[in-house]
Coordinates of C-alpha atoms and ligand atoms in Angstrom, one line a residue:
M1 CA 0.0 0.0 0.0
R2 CA 1.3 3.4 -1.0
P3 CA 1.6 5.8 2.0
T4 CA 0.2 8.9 0.2
G5 CA -2.2 10.0 2.8
K6 CA -4.7 9.0 5.5
L7 CA -6.2 5.5 5.1
H8 CA -10.0 5.5 4.7
L9 CA -13.0 3.3 4.8
G10 CA -12.3 2.2 1.2
H11 CA -8.9 0.8 2.4
L12 CA -10.6 -1.0 5.3
V13 CA -13.3 -2.8 3.3
G14 CA -11.3 -3.1 0.0
A15 CA -8.0 -4.4 1.4
L16 CA -7.3 -4.5 5.2
D17 CA -10.3 -6.7 6.2
N18 CA -9.1 -9.2 3.6
W19 CA -5.5 -9.0 4.7
V20 CA -6.5 -9.8 8.2
K21 CA -8.1 -13.0 7.1
L22 CA -5.2 -13.9 4.8
Q23 CA -2.9 -13.9 7.7
E24 CA -4.6 -17.1 9.0
Q25 CA -3.9 -19.0 5.7
Y26 CA -0.6 -17.7 4.4
D27 CA 2.8 -16.3 5.5
C28 CA 2.0 -12.7 4.5
F29 CA 4.4 -9.9 3.6
F30 CA 2.7 -6.5 3.9
M31 CA 4.8 -3.7 2.5
V32 CA 4.5 0.1 2.9
A33 CA 5.4 1.0 -0.6
D34 CA 7.2 4.3 -0.1
W35 CA 9.2 4.1 -3.3
H36 CA 5.9 3.7 -5.2
A37 CA 4.5 6.7 -3.3
L38 CA 7.4 8.8 -4.4
M39 CA 6.8 7.9 -8.0
S40 CA 3.8 10.2 -8.1
E41 CA 4.7 12.4 -5.1
Y42 CA 8.3 13.1 -5.8
E43 CA 7.7 16.8 -5.9
N44 CA 6.1 16.9 -2.4
P45 CA 7.8 14.3 -0.2
Q46 CA 7.5 16.2 3.0
N47 CA 4.6 14.2 4.5
L48 CA 6.0 10.8 3.6
K49 CA 7.5 9.8 6.9
E50 CA 4.4 10.9 8.8
N51 CA 2.1 8.9 6.4
I52 CA 4.2 5.8 6.8
I53 CA 3.8 5.8 10.6
D54 CA 0.2 6.9 10.4
N55 CA -0.7 4.1 7.9
L56 CA 1.2 1.5 9.9
A57 CA -0.8 2.4 13.1
D58 CA -4.0 2.0 11.1
W59 CA -2.9 -1.4 9.7
I60 CA -2.1 -2.7 13.2
A61 CA -5.2 -1.2 14.7
C62 CA -7.3 -3.0 12.0
G63 CA -5.7 -6.4 12.9
I64 CA -2.6 -6.8 10.8
S65 CA -0.3 -8.7 13.2
P66 CA 3.4 -8.3 13.4
E67 CA 3.6 -11.7 15.0
K68 CA 1.8 -13.5 12.1
S69 CA 3.1 -11.4 9.2
A70 CA 6.1 -9.5 8.0
I71 CA 5.3 -5.7 8.1
F72 CA 8.0 -3.6 6.5
V73 CA 8.9 -0.5 4.6
Q74 CA 10.0 -1.0 1.0
S75 CA 12.9 1.4 1.1
Q76 CA 14.4 -0.3 4.1
V77 CA 15.0 -3.5 2.2
K78 CA 17.4 -2.3 -0.5
E79 CA 17.1 -5.6 -2.3
H80 CA 13.9 -4.3 -3.9
L81 CA 16.0 -1.8 -5.9
E82 CA 18.6 -4.4 -6.8
L83 CA 16.0 -6.7 -8.3
F84 CA 14.3 -3.8 -9.9
M85 CA 17.5 -2.9 -11.6
I86 CA 17.9 -6.5 -12.8
F87 CA 14.4 -6.6 -14.1
S88 CA 14.8 -3.2 -15.8
L89 CA 17.6 -4.8 -17.9
L90 CA 15.3 -7.4 -19.4
T91 CA 11.9 -5.9 -19.5
P92 CA 11.0 -4.7 -23.0
L93 CA 9.8 -1.1 -23.1
G94 CA 6.6 -2.2 -25.0
W95 CA 5.5 -4.3 -22.0
L96 CA 5.6 -1.2 -19.7
E97 CA 4.1 1.2 -22.2
R98 CA 1.1 -1.2 -22.8
C99 CA 0.3 -1.4 -19.2
P100 CA -3.4 -0.2 -18.9
T101 CA -3.0 1.4 -15.5
Y102 CA 0.1 3.3 -16.7
K103 CA -1.9 4.8 -19.6
E104 CA -4.9 5.5 -17.4
Q105 CA -2.9 7.3 -14.7
L106 CA -1.0 9.4 -17.2
R107 CA -4.4 10.5 -18.5
E108 CA -6.2 11.0 -15.3
V109 CA -3.8 12.1 -12.6
K110 CA -3.8 15.9 -12.7
G111 CA -1.4 18.3 -11.2
R112 CA 1.6 16.0 -11.3
D113 CA 4.1 15.3 -14.1
L114 CA 4.2 11.6 -14.4
S115 CA 6.0 11.4 -17.7
T116 CA 9.1 10.2 -15.9
Y117 CA 11.5 7.3 -16.4
G118 CA 10.6 6.0 -12.9
F119 CA 6.9 6.1 -13.4
L120 CA 7.1 4.1 -16.6
G121 CA 9.1 1.5 -14.8
Y122 CA 6.9 1.1 -11.8
P123 CA 5.4 -2.2 -12.9
A124 CA 8.9 -3.6 -13.0
L125 CA 9.5 -2.5 -9.4
Q126 CA 6.2 -4.1 -8.5
A127 CA 7.4 -7.3 -10.1
A128 CA 10.6 -7.1 -8.0
D129 CA 8.4 -6.5 -4.9
I130 CA 6.5 -9.7 -5.5
L131 CA 9.3 -12.0 -6.9
L132 CA 11.8 -11.0 -4.3
Y133 CA 9.8 -13.1 -1.8
K134 CA 9.0 -15.8 -4.5
A135 CA 5.3 -15.1 -3.7
Q136 CA 2.8 -17.7 -4.6
V137 CA -0.2 -15.4 -4.6
V138 CA -0.8 -11.7 -4.7
P139 CA -4.0 -10.3 -3.3
V140 CA -5.2 -7.8 -5.8
G141 CA -8.3 -6.1 -7.2
E142 CA -9.2 -6.6 -10.8
D143 CA -7.6 -3.4 -12.0
Q144 CA -4.2 -4.8 -10.8
L145 CA -4.5 -8.0 -12.8
P146 CA -2.3 -6.8 -15.7
H147 CA 0.5 -6.1 -13.2
V148 CA 0.4 -9.6 -11.9
E149 CA 0.4 -10.8 -15.5
L150 CA 3.4 -8.6 -16.2
T151 CA 5.2 -10.0 -13.2
R152 CA 4.6 -13.5 -14.5
E153 CA 6.0 -12.5 -17.9
I154 CA 9.1 -11.0 -16.3
A155 CA 9.7 -14.1 -14.2
R156 CA 9.3 -16.3 -17.3
R157 CA 11.7 -14.1 -19.3
F158 CA 14.4 -14.2 -16.6
N159 CA 14.1 -17.9 -16.1
S160 CA 14.2 -18.6 -19.9
L161 CA 17.1 -16.1 -20.6
Y162 CA 19.3 -17.7 -18.0
K163 CA 18.0 -21.3 -18.1
E164 CA 17.4 -21.4 -14.4
K165 CA 14.1 -21.5 -12.7
I166 CA 14.8 -18.9 -10.0
F167 CA 11.4 -17.2 -10.0
P168 CA 8.0 -18.9 -9.6
E169 CA 5.1 -17.4 -11.5
P170 CA 2.7 -16.0 -8.9
D171 CA -1.1 -16.2 -9.1
A172 CA -3.4 -13.3 -8.5
L173 CA -5.7 -13.9 -5.5
L174 CA -8.9 -12.2 -6.4
T175 CA -11.2 -11.8 -3.5
K176 CA -14.7 -10.4 -4.0
Q177 CA -14.4 -7.4 -1.7
P178 CA -17.3 -5.0 -1.4
R179 CA -16.8 -1.9 -3.3
L180 CA -17.4 1.3 -1.4
L181 CA -18.0 4.5 -3.4
G182 CA -17.0 7.9 -2.1
L183 CA -19.5 10.1 -0.3
D184 CA -20.4 11.8 -3.5
G185 CA -20.9 8.6 -5.4
R186 CA -17.6 8.8 -7.4
K187 CA -14.7 6.5 -6.7
M188 CA -13.5 7.0 -3.1
S189 CA -10.2 8.9 -3.4
K190 CA -8.0 11.3 -1.6
S191 CA -7.9 13.6 -4.5
Y192 CA -11.8 13.9 -4.6
N193 CA -11.9 14.5 -0.8
N194 CA -14.9 12.3 -0.7
F195 CA -13.8 9.8 2.0
I196 CA -14.1 9.1 5.7
A197 CA -10.6 8.5 7.2
L198 CA -10.2 5.6 9.6
S199 CA -9.0 8.3 12.1
E200 CA -11.9 10.7 11.3
D201 CA -13.3 12.5 14.3
P202 CA -16.9 11.4 15.2
K203 CA -18.1 15.0 14.8
D204 CA -16.7 15.1 11.2
I205 CA -18.1 11.6 10.4
R206 CA -21.6 12.9 11.3
K207 CA -21.1 16.1 9.3
K208 CA -19.8 14.2 6.2
I209 CA -22.6 11.6 6.3
Q210 CA -25.2 14.3 6.5
G211 CA -23.8 15.8 3.3
M212 CA -24.0 12.5 1.4
F213 CA -25.9 12.2 -1.9
T214 CA -29.0 10.1 -1.6
D215 CA -31.7 8.9 -4.0
P216 CA -32.0 11.8 -6.5
L217 CA -35.7 11.0 -7.1
R218 CA -36.6 11.4 -3.4
V219 CA -37.2 15.1 -3.1
K220 CA -39.7 15.3 -0.2
R221 CA -39.9 13.2 3.0
T222 CA -43.2 11.7 1.8
D223 CA -41.7 10.5 -1.6
P224 CA -41.0 6.8 -1.7
G225 CA -37.3 6.1 -2.0
H226 CA -35.2 3.8 -4.1
P227 CA -32.6 2.3 -1.8
E228 CA -30.9 0.5 -4.7
K229 CA -30.0 3.9 -6.2
C230 CA -28.9 5.4 -2.9
N231 CA -25.3 5.5 -1.8
V232 CA -26.2 5.7 1.9
H233 CA -28.0 2.4 1.5
S234 CA -24.9 0.8 0.0
Y235 CA -22.9 1.9 3.1
Y236 CA -25.6 0.1 5.2
E237 CA -25.1 -3.0 3.1
V238 CA -21.3 -3.0 3.9
F239 CA -21.4 -1.9 7.5
A240 CA -24.7 -3.2 8.8
P241 CA -26.1 -5.7 6.3
E242 CA -29.0 -6.8 8.5
R243 CA -30.1 -3.3 9.1
A244 CA -29.9 -2.6 5.4
K245 CA -32.6 -5.3 4.8
Q246 CA -34.9 -3.4 7.2
I247 CA -34.1 0.1 5.8
A248 CA -34.8 -0.9 2.2
P249 CA -38.6 -1.5 2.6
A250 CA -39.0 1.3 5.0
C251 CA -37.3 3.7 2.5
R252 CA -39.6 2.4 -0.3
K253 CA -42.7 3.1 1.7
A254 CA -41.3 6.5 2.9
E255 CA -41.5 5.3 6.5
I256 CA -38.0 6.6 7.2
G257 CA -36.6 10.0 6.2
C258 CA -33.1 10.5 4.8
T259 CA -32.0 12.7 7.7
D260 CA -32.8 9.9 10.2
C261 CA -31.4 7.3 8.0
K262 CA -28.1 9.2 7.7
K263 CA -28.0 9.9 11.4
E264 CA -28.2 6.2 12.2
L265 CA -25.5 5.4 9.6
S266 CA -23.2 7.9 11.2
E267 CA -23.6 6.2 14.6
I268 CA -22.9 2.8 13.0
L269 CA -19.7 4.2 11.5
V270 CA -18.6 5.9 14.7
Q271 CA -19.1 2.6 16.5
T272 CA -17.3 0.6 13.8
L273 CA -14.3 2.9 13.9
N274 CA -14.2 3.5 17.6
P275 CA -12.1 0.4 18.5
I276 CA -9.7 1.1 15.6
Q277 CA -9.3 4.7 16.7
E278 CA -8.6 3.7 20.4
K279 CA -6.0 1.2 19.3
R280 CA -4.5 3.7 16.9
K281 CA -4.2 6.3 19.6
E282 CA -2.4 3.9 21.9
L283 CA 0.0 2.8 19.1
L284 CA 0.8 6.4 18.1
S285 CA 1.6 7.3 21.7
N286 CA 4.5 4.9 21.6
K287 CA 6.3 5.4 18.2
D288 CA 9.3 3.5 19.3
K289 CA 7.2 0.4 19.4
L290 CA 6.0 1.1 15.9
F291 CA 9.6 1.5 14.7
G292 CA 10.4 -1.8 16.5
I293 CA 7.7 -3.5 14.5
L294 CA 9.2 -2.2 11.3
E295 CA 12.6 -3.4 12.3
Q296 CA 11.3 -6.8 13.1
G297 CA 9.4 -6.9 9.7
K298 CA 12.6 -5.8 7.9
E299 CA 14.5 -8.7 9.4
K300 CA 11.9 -11.2 8.3
A301 CA 11.8 -9.7 4.8
L302 CA 15.6 -9.5 4.5
A303 CA 16.0 -13.2 5.4
I304 CA 14.3 -14.1 2.1
A305 CA 15.2 -11.0 0.0
E306 CA 19.0 -11.4 0.4
K307 CA 18.9 -15.0 -0.7
T308 CA 16.8 -14.3 -3.8
V309 CA 19.0 -11.4 -4.9
A310 CA 22.1 -13.6 -4.3
E311 CA 20.6 -16.3 -6.6
A312 CA 19.8 -13.7 -9.3
K313 CA 23.2 -12.1 -9.1
K314 CA 25.0 -15.5 -9.4
V315 CA 23.1 -16.3 -12.6
L316 CA 24.1 -12.9 -14.0
H317 CA 27.8 -13.5 -13.1
L318 CA 27.9 -10.5 -10.8
L319 CA 30.4 -10.5 -8.0
Ligands
SF4_1 FE1 -31.2 6.5 1.0 FE2 -31.9 6.1 3.5 FE3 -33.0 8.2 2.2 FE4 -33.7 5.7 1.5 S1 -34.1 6.8 3.5 S2 -33.1 7.4 0.1 S3 -31.8 4.6 1.9 S4 -30.8 7.9 2.8

């Protein structure tokens, strides 16, 4: 995950909840991708360190466990860059230029100049992030599938060029995670400022939820509503699915008004986030402990990363 700002509800339901479960099945490596963050934020790096610690506190508060998993920062394991360099040698330019997310971001990200050498190469760095640990599976959303495919191609190319099977071809682990739209119905994103942060103050949660778009056809309190067209209802489906089933008929019969419906949702979110926020506060009051977790994660990561890079360098006849 790239530490580019505060984590929000979209991160919780789209990734973190799933990561917490994956820890029970796999040896997981969770990386704060600070090099990747710099690829788009290189002009404004001043908040990077703060974001790293803030995101880390959120991860742990949400249940990512330093005992079960390796939690580390990408730039602290220099092997990522060594393997990135090796992959840069053998990755054809066309593979990178064709990457759909690369083209999409160049088109859509405003206010930053992404036509850089580093940004073009970021899928090769992602391949290094994955293959450094000889990962078997990578939990991704559908939009990231081309990157896993590219990683598989890079692994194949390396293995076939040097006639040694150093890298396995990882599989994408697609999990059907609920998709949570932003408060305004667009994709939830920092740049649209349409999110609720995991650390959001209850007062601000209430204010933001009251400002949410609802069913556009429901103008008056007495108009019957269409919960299937209402973003507030989709939040109920994610955070209080049982209550969502009761709200839907009440909304259709105009038995509940949008103000009350939103008020109740605010309280559900305040309650959901409360234990995370308490834990987060406790963690952030002892930053040394957080740095200790990163140190421990770095050691776990290095134990594998050093071996993999040594194998790759040997094949390349490097000293
Ligand atoms: Fe949406 Fe609730 Fe209003 Fe129905 S009552 S339109 S679900 S906010």
